[in-house]
mmCIF file of C-alpha atoms and ligand atoms in Angstrom:
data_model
loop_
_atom_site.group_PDB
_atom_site.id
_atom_site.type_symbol
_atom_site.label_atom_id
_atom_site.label_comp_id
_atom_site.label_asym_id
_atom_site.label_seq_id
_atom_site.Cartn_x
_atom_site.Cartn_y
_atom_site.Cartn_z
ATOM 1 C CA UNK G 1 10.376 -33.864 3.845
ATOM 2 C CA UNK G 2 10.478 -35.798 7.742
ATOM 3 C CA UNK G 3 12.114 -34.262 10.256
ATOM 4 C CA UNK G 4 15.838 -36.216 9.782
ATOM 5 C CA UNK G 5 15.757 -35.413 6.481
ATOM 6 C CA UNK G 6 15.138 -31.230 6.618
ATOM 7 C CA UNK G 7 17.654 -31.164 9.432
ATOM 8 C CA UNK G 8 20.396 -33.439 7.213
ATOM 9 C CA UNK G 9 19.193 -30.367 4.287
ATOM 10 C CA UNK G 10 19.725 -27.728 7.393
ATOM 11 C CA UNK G 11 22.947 -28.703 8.697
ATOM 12 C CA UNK G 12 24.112 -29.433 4.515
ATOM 13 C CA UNK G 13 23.226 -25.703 3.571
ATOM 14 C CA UNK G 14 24.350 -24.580 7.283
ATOM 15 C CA UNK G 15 21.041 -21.803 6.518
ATOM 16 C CA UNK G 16 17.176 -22.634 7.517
ATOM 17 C CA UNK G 17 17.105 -23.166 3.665
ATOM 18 C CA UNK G 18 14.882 -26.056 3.609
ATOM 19 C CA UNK G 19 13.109 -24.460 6.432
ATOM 20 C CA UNK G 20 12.545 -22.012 3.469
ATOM 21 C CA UNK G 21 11.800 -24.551 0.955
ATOM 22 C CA UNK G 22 9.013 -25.725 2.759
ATOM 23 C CA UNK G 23 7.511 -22.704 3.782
ATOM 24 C CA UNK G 24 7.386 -21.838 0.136
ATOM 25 C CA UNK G 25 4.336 -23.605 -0.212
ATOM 26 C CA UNK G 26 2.918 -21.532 2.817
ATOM 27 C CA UNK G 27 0.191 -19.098 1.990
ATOM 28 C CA UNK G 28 -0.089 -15.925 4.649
ATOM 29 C CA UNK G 29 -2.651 -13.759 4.715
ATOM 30 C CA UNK G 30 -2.140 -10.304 7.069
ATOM 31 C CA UNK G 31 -5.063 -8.134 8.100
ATOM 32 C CA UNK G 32 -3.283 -4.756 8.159
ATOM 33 C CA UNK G 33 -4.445 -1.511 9.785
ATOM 34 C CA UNK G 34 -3.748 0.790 7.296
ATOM 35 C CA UNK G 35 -0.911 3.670 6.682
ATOM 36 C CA UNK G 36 -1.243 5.591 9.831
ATOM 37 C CA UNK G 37 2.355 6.574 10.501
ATOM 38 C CA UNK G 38 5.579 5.822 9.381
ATOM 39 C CA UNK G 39 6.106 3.060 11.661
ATOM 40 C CA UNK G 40 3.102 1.148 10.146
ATOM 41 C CA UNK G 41 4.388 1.868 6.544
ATOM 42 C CA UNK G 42 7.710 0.017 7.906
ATOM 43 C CA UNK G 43 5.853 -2.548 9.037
ATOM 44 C CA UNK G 44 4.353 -3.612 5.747
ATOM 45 C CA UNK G 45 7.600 -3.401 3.878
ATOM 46 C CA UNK G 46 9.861 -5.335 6.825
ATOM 47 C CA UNK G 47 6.952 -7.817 6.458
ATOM 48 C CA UNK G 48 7.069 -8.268 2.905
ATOM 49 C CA UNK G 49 10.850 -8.943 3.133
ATOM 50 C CA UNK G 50 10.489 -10.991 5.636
ATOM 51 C CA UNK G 51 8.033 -13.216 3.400
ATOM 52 C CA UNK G 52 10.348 -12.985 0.495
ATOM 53 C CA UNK G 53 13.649 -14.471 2.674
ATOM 54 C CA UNK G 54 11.415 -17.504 3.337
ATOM 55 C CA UNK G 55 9.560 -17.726 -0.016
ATOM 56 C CA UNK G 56 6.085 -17.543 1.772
ATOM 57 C CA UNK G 57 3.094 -16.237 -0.589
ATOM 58 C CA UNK G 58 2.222 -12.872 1.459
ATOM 59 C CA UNK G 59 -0.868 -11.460 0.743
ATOM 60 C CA UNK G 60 -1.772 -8.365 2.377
ATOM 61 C CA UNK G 61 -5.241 -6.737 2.879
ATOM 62 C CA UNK G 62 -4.957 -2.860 3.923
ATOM 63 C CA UNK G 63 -7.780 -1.965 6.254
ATOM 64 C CA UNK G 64 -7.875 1.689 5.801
ATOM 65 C CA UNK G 65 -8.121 1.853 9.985
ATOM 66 C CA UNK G 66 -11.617 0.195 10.295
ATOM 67 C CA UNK G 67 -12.248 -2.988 12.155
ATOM 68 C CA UNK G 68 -14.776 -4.095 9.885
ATOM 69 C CA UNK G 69 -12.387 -4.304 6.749
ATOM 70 C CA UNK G 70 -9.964 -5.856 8.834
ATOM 71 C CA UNK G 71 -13.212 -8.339 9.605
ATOM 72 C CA UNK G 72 -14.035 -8.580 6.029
ATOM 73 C CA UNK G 73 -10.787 -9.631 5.106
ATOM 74 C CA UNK G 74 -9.856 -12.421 7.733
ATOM 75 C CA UNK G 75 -13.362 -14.109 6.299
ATOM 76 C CA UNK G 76 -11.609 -13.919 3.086
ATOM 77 C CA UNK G 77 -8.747 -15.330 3.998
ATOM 78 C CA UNK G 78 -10.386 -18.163 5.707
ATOM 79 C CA UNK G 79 -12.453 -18.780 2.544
ATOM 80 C CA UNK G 80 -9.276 -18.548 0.471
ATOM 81 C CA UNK G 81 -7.841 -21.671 2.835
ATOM 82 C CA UNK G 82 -4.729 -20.105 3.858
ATOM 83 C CA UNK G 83 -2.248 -21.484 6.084
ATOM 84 C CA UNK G 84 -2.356 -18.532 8.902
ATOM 85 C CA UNK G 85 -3.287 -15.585 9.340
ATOM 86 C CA UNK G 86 -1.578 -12.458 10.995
ATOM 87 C CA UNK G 87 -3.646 -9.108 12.363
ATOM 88 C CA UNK G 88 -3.068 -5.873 13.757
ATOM 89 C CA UNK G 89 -5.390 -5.462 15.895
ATOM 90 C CA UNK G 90 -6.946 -1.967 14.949
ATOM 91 C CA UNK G 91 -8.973 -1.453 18.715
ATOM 92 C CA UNK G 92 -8.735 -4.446 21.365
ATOM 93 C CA UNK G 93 -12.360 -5.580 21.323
ATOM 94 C CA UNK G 94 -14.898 -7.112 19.010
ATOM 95 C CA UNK G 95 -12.807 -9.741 17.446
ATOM 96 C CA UNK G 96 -13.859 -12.968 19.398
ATOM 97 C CA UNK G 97 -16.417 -14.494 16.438
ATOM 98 C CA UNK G 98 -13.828 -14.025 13.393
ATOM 99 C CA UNK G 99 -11.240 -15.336 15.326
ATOM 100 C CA UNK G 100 -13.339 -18.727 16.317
ATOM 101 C CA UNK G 101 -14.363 -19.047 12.659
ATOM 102 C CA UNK G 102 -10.605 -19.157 11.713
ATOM 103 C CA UNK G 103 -9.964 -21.498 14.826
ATOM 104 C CA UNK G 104 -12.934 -23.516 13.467
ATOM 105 C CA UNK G 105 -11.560 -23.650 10.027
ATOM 106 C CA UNK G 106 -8.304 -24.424 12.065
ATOM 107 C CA UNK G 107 -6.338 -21.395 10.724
ATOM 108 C CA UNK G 108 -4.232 -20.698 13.319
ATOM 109 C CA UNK G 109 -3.748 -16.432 13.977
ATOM 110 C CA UNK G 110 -0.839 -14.470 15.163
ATOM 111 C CA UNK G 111 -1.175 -10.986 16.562
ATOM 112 C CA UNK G 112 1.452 -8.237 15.267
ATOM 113 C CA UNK G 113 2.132 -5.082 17.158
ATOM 114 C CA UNK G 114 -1.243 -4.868 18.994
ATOM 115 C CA UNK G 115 -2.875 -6.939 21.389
ATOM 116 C CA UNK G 116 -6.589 -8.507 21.621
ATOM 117 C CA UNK G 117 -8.953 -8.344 24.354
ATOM 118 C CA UNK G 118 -7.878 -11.133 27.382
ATOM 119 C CA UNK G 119 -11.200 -13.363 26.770
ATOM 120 C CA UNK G 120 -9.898 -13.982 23.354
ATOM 121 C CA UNK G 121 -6.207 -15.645 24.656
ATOM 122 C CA UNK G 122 -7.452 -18.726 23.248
ATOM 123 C CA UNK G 123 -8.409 -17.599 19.707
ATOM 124 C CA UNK G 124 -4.855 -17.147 18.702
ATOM 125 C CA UNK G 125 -1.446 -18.893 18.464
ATOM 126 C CA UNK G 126 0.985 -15.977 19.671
ATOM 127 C CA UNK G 127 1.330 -12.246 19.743
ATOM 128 C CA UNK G 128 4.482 -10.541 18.642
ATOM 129 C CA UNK G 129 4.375 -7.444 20.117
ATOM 130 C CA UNK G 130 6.178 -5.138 22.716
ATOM 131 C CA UNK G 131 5.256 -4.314 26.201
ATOM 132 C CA UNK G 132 3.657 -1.358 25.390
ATOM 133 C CA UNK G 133 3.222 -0.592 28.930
ATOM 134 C CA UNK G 134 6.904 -0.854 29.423
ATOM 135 C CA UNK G 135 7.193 1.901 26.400
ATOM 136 C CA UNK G 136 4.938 4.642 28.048
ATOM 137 C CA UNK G 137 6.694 4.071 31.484
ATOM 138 C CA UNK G 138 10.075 4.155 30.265
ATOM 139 C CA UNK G 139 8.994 7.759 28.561
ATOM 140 C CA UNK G 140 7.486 8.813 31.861
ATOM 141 C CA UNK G 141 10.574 8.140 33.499
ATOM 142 C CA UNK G 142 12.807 9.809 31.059
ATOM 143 C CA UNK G 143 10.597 13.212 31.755
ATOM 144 C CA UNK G 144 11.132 12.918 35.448
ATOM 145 C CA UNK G 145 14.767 12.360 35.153
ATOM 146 C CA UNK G 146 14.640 15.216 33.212
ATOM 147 C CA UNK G 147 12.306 17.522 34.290
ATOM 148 C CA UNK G 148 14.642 17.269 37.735
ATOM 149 C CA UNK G 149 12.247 18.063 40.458
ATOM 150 C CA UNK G 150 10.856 21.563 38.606
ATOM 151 C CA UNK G 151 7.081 21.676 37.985
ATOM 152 C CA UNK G 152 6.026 20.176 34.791
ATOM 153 C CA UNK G 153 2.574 20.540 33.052
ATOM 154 C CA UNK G 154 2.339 18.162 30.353
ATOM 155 C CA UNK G 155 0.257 17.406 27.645
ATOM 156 C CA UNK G 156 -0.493 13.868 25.974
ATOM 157 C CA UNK G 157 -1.296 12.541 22.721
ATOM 158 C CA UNK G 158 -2.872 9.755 22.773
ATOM 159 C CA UNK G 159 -3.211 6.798 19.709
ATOM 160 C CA UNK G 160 -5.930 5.245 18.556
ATOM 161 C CA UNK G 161 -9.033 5.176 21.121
ATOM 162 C CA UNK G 162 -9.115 1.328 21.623
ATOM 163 C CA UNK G 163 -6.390 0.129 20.470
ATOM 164 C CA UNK G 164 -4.542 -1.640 23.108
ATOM 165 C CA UNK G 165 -0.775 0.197 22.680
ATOM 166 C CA UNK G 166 -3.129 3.521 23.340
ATOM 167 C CA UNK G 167 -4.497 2.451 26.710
ATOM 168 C CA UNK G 168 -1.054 0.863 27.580
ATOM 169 C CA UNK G 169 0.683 3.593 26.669
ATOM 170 C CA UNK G 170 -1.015 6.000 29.190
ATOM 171 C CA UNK G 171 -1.170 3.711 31.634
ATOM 172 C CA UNK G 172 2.515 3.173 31.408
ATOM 173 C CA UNK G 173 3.316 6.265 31.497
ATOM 174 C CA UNK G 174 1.016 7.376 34.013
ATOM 175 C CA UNK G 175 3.227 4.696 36.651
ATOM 176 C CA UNK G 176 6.764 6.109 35.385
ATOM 177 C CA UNK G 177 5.676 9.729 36.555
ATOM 178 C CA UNK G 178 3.379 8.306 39.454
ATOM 179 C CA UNK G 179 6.190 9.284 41.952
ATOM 180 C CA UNK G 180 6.668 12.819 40.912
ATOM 181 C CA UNK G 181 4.192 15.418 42.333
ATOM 182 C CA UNK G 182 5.669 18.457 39.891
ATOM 183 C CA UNK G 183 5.180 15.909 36.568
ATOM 184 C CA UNK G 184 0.982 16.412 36.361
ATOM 185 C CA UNK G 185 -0.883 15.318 32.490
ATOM 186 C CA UNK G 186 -3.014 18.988 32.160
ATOM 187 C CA UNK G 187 -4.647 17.314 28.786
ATOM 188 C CA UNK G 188 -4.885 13.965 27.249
ATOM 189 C CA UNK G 189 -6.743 13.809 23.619
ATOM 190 C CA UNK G 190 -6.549 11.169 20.723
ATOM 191 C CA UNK G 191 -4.295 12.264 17.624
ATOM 192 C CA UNK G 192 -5.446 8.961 16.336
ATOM 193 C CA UNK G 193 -1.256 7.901 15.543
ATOM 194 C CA UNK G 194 -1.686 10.313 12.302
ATOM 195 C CA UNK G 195 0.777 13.501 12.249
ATOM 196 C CA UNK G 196 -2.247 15.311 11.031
ATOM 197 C CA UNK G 197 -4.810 15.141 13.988
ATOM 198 C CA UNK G 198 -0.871 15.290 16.478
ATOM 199 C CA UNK G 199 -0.451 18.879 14.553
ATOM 200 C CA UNK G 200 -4.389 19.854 15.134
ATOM 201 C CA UNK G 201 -4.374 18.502 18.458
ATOM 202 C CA UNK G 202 -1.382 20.084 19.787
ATOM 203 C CA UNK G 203 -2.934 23.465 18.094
ATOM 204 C CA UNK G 204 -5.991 22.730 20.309
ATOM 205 C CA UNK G 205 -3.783 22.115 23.804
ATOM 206 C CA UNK G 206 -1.524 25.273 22.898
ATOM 207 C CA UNK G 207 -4.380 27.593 22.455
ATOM 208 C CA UNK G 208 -6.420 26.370 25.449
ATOM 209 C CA UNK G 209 -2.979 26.728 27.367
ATOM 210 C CA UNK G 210 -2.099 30.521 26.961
ATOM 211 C CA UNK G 211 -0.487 30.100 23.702
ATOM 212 C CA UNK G 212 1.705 27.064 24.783
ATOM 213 C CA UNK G 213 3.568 29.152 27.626
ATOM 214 C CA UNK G 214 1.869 26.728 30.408
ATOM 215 C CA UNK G 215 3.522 23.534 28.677
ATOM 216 C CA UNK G 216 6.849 22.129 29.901
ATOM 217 C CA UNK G 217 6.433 18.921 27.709
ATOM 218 C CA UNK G 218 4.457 16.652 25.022
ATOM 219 C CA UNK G 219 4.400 13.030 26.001
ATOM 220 C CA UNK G 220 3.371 11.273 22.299
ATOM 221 C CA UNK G 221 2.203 7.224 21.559
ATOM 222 C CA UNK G 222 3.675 7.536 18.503
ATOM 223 C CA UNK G 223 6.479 10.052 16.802
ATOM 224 C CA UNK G 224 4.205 11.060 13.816
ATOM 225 C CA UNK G 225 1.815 12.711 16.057
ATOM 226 C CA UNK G 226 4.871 14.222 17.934
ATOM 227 C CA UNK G 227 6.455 15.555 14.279
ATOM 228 C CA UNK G 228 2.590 16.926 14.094
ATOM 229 C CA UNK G 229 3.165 18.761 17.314
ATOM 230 C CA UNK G 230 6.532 19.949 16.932
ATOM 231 C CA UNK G 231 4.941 21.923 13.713
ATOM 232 C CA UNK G 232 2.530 23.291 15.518
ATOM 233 C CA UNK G 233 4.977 24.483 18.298
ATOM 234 C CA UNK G 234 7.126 26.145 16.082
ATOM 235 C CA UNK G 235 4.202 27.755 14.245
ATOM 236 C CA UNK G 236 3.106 28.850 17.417
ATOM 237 C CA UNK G 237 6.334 30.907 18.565
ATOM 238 C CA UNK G 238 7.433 27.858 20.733
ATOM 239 C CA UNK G 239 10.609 25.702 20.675
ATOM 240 C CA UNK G 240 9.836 22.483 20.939
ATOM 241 C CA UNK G 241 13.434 20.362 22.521
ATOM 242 C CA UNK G 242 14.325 23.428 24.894
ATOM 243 C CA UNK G 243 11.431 25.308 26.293
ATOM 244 C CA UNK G 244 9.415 22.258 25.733
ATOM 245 C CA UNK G 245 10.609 18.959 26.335
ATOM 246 C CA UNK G 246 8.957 16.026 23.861
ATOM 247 C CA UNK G 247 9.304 12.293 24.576
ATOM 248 C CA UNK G 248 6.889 9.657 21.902
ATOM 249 C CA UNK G 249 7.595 6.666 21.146
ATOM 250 C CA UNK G 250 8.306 4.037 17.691
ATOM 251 C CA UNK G 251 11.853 5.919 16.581
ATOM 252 C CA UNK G 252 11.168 6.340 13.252
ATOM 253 C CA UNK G 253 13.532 8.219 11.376
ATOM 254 C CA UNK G 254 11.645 11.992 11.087
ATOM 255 C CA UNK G 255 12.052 11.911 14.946
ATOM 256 C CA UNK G 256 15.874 11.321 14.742
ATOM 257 C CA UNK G 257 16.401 14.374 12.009
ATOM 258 C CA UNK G 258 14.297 16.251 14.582
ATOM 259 C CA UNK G 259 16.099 15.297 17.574
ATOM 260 C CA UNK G 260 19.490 16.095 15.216
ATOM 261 C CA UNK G 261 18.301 19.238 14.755
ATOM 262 C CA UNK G 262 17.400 19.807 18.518
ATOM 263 C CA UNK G 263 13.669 20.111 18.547
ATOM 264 C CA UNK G 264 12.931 16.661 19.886
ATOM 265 C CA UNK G 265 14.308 15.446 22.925
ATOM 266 C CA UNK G 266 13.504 11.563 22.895
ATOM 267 C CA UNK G 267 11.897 8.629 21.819
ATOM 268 C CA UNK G 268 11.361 4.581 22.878
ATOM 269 C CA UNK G 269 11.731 2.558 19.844
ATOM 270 C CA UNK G 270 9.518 -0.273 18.153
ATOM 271 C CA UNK G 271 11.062 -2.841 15.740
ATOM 272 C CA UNK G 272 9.112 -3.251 12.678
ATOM 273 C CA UNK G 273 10.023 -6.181 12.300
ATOM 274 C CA UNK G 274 7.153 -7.970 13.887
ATOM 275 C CA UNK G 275 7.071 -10.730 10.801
ATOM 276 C CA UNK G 276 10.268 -11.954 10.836
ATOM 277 C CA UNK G 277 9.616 -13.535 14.528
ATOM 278 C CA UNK G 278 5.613 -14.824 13.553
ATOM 279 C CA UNK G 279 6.581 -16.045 10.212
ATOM 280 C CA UNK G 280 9.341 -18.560 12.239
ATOM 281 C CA UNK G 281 6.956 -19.058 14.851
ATOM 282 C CA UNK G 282 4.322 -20.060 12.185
ATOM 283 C CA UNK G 283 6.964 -22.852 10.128
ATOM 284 C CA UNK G 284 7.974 -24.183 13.564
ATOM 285 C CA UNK G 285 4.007 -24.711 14.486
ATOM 286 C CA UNK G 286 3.027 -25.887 10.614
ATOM 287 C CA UNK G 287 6.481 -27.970 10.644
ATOM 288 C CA UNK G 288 7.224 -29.401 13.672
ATOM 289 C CA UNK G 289 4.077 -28.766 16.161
ATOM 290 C CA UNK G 290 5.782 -26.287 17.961
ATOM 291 C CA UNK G 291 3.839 -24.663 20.178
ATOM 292 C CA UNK G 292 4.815 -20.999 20.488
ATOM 293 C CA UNK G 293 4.647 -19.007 23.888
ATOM 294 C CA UNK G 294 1.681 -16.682 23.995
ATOM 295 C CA UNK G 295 3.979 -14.209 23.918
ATOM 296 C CA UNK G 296 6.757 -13.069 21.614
ATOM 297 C CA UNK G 297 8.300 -9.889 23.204
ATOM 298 C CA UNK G 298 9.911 -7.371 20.635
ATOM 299 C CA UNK G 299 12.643 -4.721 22.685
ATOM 300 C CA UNK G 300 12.051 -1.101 23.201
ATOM 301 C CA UNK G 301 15.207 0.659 23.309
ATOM 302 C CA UNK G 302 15.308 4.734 24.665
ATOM 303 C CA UNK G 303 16.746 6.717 22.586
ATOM 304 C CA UNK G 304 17.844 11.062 23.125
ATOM 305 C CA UNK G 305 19.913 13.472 21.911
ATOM 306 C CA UNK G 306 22.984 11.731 23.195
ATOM 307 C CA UNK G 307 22.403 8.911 21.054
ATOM 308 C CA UNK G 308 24.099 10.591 17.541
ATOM 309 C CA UNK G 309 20.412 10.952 16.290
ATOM 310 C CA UNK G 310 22.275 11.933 12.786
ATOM 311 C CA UNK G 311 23.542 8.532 12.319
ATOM 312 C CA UNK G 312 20.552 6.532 13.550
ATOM 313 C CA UNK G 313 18.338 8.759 10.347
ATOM 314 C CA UNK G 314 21.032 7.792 8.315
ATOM 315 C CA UNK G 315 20.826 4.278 9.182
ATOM 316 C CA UNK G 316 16.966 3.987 9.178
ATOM 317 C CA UNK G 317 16.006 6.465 6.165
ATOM 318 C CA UNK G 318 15.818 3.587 3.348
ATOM 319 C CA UNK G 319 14.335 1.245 5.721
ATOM 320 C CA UNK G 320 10.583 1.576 4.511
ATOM 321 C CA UNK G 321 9.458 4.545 7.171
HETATM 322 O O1 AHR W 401 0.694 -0.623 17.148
HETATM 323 C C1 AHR W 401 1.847 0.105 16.953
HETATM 324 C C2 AHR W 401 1.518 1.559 16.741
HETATM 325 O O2 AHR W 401 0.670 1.702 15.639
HETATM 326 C C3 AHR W 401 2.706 2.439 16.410
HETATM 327 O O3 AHR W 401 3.375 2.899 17.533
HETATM 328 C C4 AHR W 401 2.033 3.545 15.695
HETATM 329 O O4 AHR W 401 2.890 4.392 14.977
HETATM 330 C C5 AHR W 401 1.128 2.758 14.824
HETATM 331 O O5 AHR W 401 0.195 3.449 14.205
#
């Protein structure tokens, strides 16, 4: 179909229909990370329905957390011919020779949720991601606000070592308490975005801090290792959401019930729905020869207890978390 003629069919169906049409004979492949946290169990389903609204044959390979899969796979897809491939970065580094075999095979790549190291800007068409930056410094402002001037140890749990939403994260939060001589990180150790290693980790920090009583908050990169925490707070005598403040960040639902029930205090939230936005950027590129920006910037939206956590579970239970 030329150009007139798809946007006689678009302005006919008054939908992106024949958009649709076309992109049904688009192949996708998507290098996933794995099933680390609810947020990343979203993400796969949002993506799937994403595919499905625009007829696009998805195919997904699940990584299981290790670079090398995700490796594996892109070769795969680049043998199978696809027309682009998405990845989730699982660390920031080591990706510059699988990416120029795709760009060789003229594949073109978009980035979901994660970014790549700078060298590699070139290697790929766009990146739909947050600022993840942004995220940890809105958190670290939220503590300030709310620690008010009192002295405040706190302890951090850090993602993925690597990955670039772990170093951004810190670093971002790290400049929203930067100001504040009473908020001071006492620890900082990976909990590798699994509630698991958050719950073992926090054990760790809460024994090495006299039984928690030293902690006035848990600043999380992601709300499963904060749901790990708050377990181990409460196992430990403490109550996390009054004697200690949490902040993390994605929103996923677990956080809201917890923030409902007052043992959570807040969280910055990360859309899912990373697909939707590369999947258009993709047809537009394929279709047209538009040429994306580099960047395709998702929101991050604070929420706390104020924000009728209740309701936003409710809203978000069925929504793949
Ligand atoms: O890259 C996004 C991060 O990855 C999410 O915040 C976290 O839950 C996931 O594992």
């Amino acid at each position: 179909m030329n150009l007139r003629a798809l946007l006689l069919a678009s302005a006919v169906s008054g939908t992106l229909f024949s958009v649709g049409a076309q992109a049904a004979d688009m192949t996708i492949g998507f290098s996933q990370i794995g099933s680390e946290s609810g947020w990343r169990a979203a993400e796969t389903t949002v993506s799937k329905a994403e595919a499905k609204k625009r007829n696009i044959n998805f195919k997904i390979a699940d990584a299981q957390q290790k670079q090398e899969n995700q490796i594996k796979a892109i070769r795969s897809f680049v043998a199978q011919g696809v027309d682009a491939i998405f990845l989730a970065p699982v660390v920031a580094t080591g990706w510059d020779s699988v990416l120029k075999e795709a760009k060789e095979a003229k594949i073109p790549v978009v980035l979901l949720d994660r970014d790549i190291d700078p060298a590699g800007k070139d290697l790929y068409l766009t990146a739909v991601t947050s600022d993840s930056v942004h995220e940890g410094k809105v958190a670290g402002e939220w503590l300030v606000k709310t620690a008010a001037g009192k002295p405040c140890n706190v302890v951090e749990l850090q993602g993925t070592v690597g990955a670039s939403v772990a170093t951004n994260r810190k670093k971002g939060f790290e400049d929203g308490i930067a100001g504040a001589s009473n908020v001071k990180i006492v620890r900082s150790q990976t909990g590798d975005f699994t509630r698991a290693k958050g719950k073992e980790v926090m054990e760790s920090f809460i024994k090495a801090e006299g039984g928690g009583k030293n902690i006035c908050a848990v600043y999380a990169h992601n709300d499963d290792m904060m749901v790990g925490a708050i377990q181990a707070m409460k196992e430990a005598g403490l109550k996390p959401g009054t004697e200690v403040l949490t902040v993390s960040i994605d929103a996923v639902p677990d956080i809201f019930k917890a923030m409902a029930a007052g043992e959570a205090n807040a969280t910055v939230e990360l859309t899912p729905n990373m697909a939707g936005p590369a999947f258009d950027a993709v047809i537009a590129f394929k279709e047209k020869g538009t040429v994306p920006p580099k960047w395709i910037q998702t929101e991050s939206k604070l929420y706390t207890q104020a924000d009728n956590p209740m309701a936003v579970y409710e809203a978000k239970k069925d929504l793949g978390y």
